[in-house]
mmCIF file of C-alpha atoms in Angstrom:
data_model
loop_
_atom_site.group_PDB
_atom_site.id
_atom_site.type_symbol
_atom_site.label_atom_id
_atom_site.label_comp_id
_atom_site.label_asym_id
_atom_site.label_seq_id
_atom_site.Cartn_x
_atom_site.Cartn_y
_atom_site.Cartn_z
ATOM 1 C CA UNK D 486 12.801 108.945 117.490
ATOM 2 C CA UNK D 487 15.116 111.316 119.356
ATOM 3 C CA UNK D 488 18.792 111.923 118.841
ATOM 4 C CA UNK D 489 21.165 112.901 121.649
ATOM 5 C CA UNK D 490 23.964 115.256 120.679
ATOM 6 C CA UNK D 491 26.774 116.700 122.799
ATOM 7 C CA UNK D 492 27.466 120.427 122.884
ATOM 8 C CA UNK D 493 30.907 121.462 121.599
ATOM 9 C CA UNK D 494 32.621 124.761 122.262
ATOM 10 C CA UNK D 495 34.122 126.863 119.484
ATOM 11 C CA UNK D 496 37.493 125.341 120.401
ATOM 12 C CA UNK D 497 35.936 121.853 119.895
ATOM 13 C CA UNK D 498 35.927 120.945 123.595
ATOM 14 C CA UNK D 499 33.073 118.716 124.755
ATOM 15 C CA UNK D 500 32.224 118.840 128.477
ATOM 16 C CA UNK D 501 29.974 115.759 128.241
ATOM 17 C CA UNK D 502 32.674 113.646 126.579
ATOM 18 C CA UNK D 503 35.186 114.867 129.165
ATOM 19 C CA UNK D 504 32.845 113.735 131.956
ATOM 20 C CA UNK D 505 32.116 110.384 130.284
ATOM 21 C CA UNK D 506 35.861 109.740 130.083
ATOM 22 C CA UNK D 507 35.983 109.772 133.915
ATOM 23 C CA UNK D 508 33.489 106.888 134.268
ATOM 24 C CA UNK D 509 34.460 103.247 134.679
ATOM 25 C CA UNK D 510 33.222 100.720 132.120
ATOM 26 C CA UNK D 511 30.164 99.612 134.144
ATOM 27 C CA UNK D 512 29.078 103.210 134.652
ATOM 28 C CA UNK D 513 29.663 104.089 130.998
ATOM 29 C CA UNK D 514 27.624 101.058 129.865
ATOM 30 C CA UNK D 515 24.655 102.080 132.039
ATOM 31 C CA UNK D 516 24.831 105.678 130.803
ATOM 32 C CA UNK D 517 24.927 104.453 127.191
ATOM 33 C CA UNK D 518 21.946 102.153 127.835
ATOM 34 C CA UNK D 519 19.851 104.989 129.349
ATOM 35 C CA UNK D 520 20.701 107.283 126.446
ATOM 36 C CA UNK D 521 19.661 104.548 124.005
ATOM 37 C CA UNK D 522 16.347 104.143 125.865
ATOM 38 C CA UNK D 523 15.767 107.895 125.578
ATOM 39 C CA UNK D 524 16.527 107.860 121.863
ATOM 40 C CA UNK D 525 14.310 104.856 121.094
ATOM 41 C CA UNK D 526 11.248 105.053 123.353
ATOM 42 C CA UNK D 527 8.429 107.393 122.405
ATOM 43 C CA UNK D 528 7.407 107.824 126.052
ATOM 44 C CA UNK D 529 10.474 107.874 128.306
ATOM 45 C CA UNK D 530 9.995 107.219 132.046
ATOM 46 C CA UNK D 531 10.678 110.318 134.167
ATOM 47 C CA UNK D 532 13.185 108.183 136.052
ATOM 48 C CA UNK D 533 15.495 108.785 133.081
ATOM 49 C CA UNK D 534 14.357 112.053 131.464
ATOM 50 C CA UNK D 535 12.471 115.002 132.893
ATOM 51 C CA UNK D 536 12.186 118.756 132.563
ATOM 52 C CA UNK D 537 13.634 120.584 135.538
ATOM 53 C CA UNK D 538 11.069 122.557 137.528
ATOM 54 C CA UNK D 539 11.217 126.349 137.301
ATOM 55 C CA UNK D 540 13.448 126.351 134.228
ATOM 56 C CA UNK D 541 12.800 127.457 130.705
ATOM 57 C CA UNK D 542 13.466 124.238 128.868
ATOM 58 C CA UNK D 543 16.325 122.634 130.782
ATOM 59 C CA UNK D 544 16.040 118.856 130.810
ATOM 60 C CA UNK D 545 17.862 116.278 132.908
ATOM 61 C CA UNK D 546 18.956 112.783 131.979
ATOM 62 C CA UNK D 547 19.433 110.812 135.182
ATOM 63 C CA UNK D 548 21.307 107.523 135.559
ATOM 64 C CA UNK D 549 21.473 105.771 138.928
ATOM 65 C CA UNK D 550 24.033 103.085 139.720
ATOM 66 C CA UNK D 551 24.036 102.010 143.352
ATOM 67 C CA UNK D 552 24.572 105.098 145.501
ATOM 68 C CA UNK D 553 25.719 107.184 142.555
ATOM 69 C CA UNK D 554 23.546 109.354 140.376
ATOM 70 C CA UNK D 555 24.917 110.658 137.103
ATOM 71 C CA UNK D 556 23.133 113.681 135.686
ATOM 72 C CA UNK D 557 23.339 115.254 132.261
ATOM 73 C CA UNK D 558 21.729 118.616 131.557
ATOM 74 C CA UNK D 559 20.600 119.887 128.201
ATOM 75 C CA UNK D 560 17.759 121.170 126.086
ATOM 76 C CA UNK D 561 15.601 120.124 123.145
ATOM 77 C CA UNK D 562 16.376 121.627 119.748
ATOM 78 C CA UNK D 563 13.992 121.158 116.807
ATOM 79 C CA UNK D 564 11.845 118.762 118.849
ATOM 80 C CA UNK D 565 13.784 115.530 118.314
ATOM 81 C CA UNK D 566 17.321 116.591 119.170
ATOM 82 C CA UNK D 567 18.538 116.727 122.750
ATOM 83 C CA UNK D 568 21.683 118.807 123.118
ATOM 84 C CA UNK D 569 23.539 117.831 126.300
ATOM 85 C CA UNK D 570 25.752 120.571 127.701
ATOM 86 C CA UNK D 571 27.321 118.959 130.764
ATOM 87 C CA UNK D 572 27.371 115.969 133.102
ATOM 88 C CA UNK D 573 28.145 115.500 136.764
ATOM 89 C CA UNK D 574 27.916 112.918 139.534
ATOM 90 C CA UNK D 575 26.163 113.024 142.876
ATOM 91 C CA UNK D 576 26.800 110.410 145.545
ATOM 92 C CA UNK D 577 23.592 109.728 147.494
ATOM 93 C CA UNK D 578 25.254 107.830 150.330
ATOM 94 C CA UNK D 579 24.235 109.442 153.602
ATOM 95 C CA UNK D 580 21.684 111.757 151.978
#
């Protein structure tokens, strides 16, 4: 089983928490559900979790809600821990 942790700066700021605070309740629920899937499933669909091409160990958690895609970047530490460093949103409308 995996555990998802959020990176914190030395001054105890957390970019992922700051981003999550900007989401509405429906968006936050979907993000929480995807993160739970990642923590609980042994084999996670690449729809939700995949290693970014041409990187040295950067992974992406991806959550799609309608035309919005929420992405969280991070890395594995000690095999079962995913440390998320940041999150952002991309609107796919018109793309």
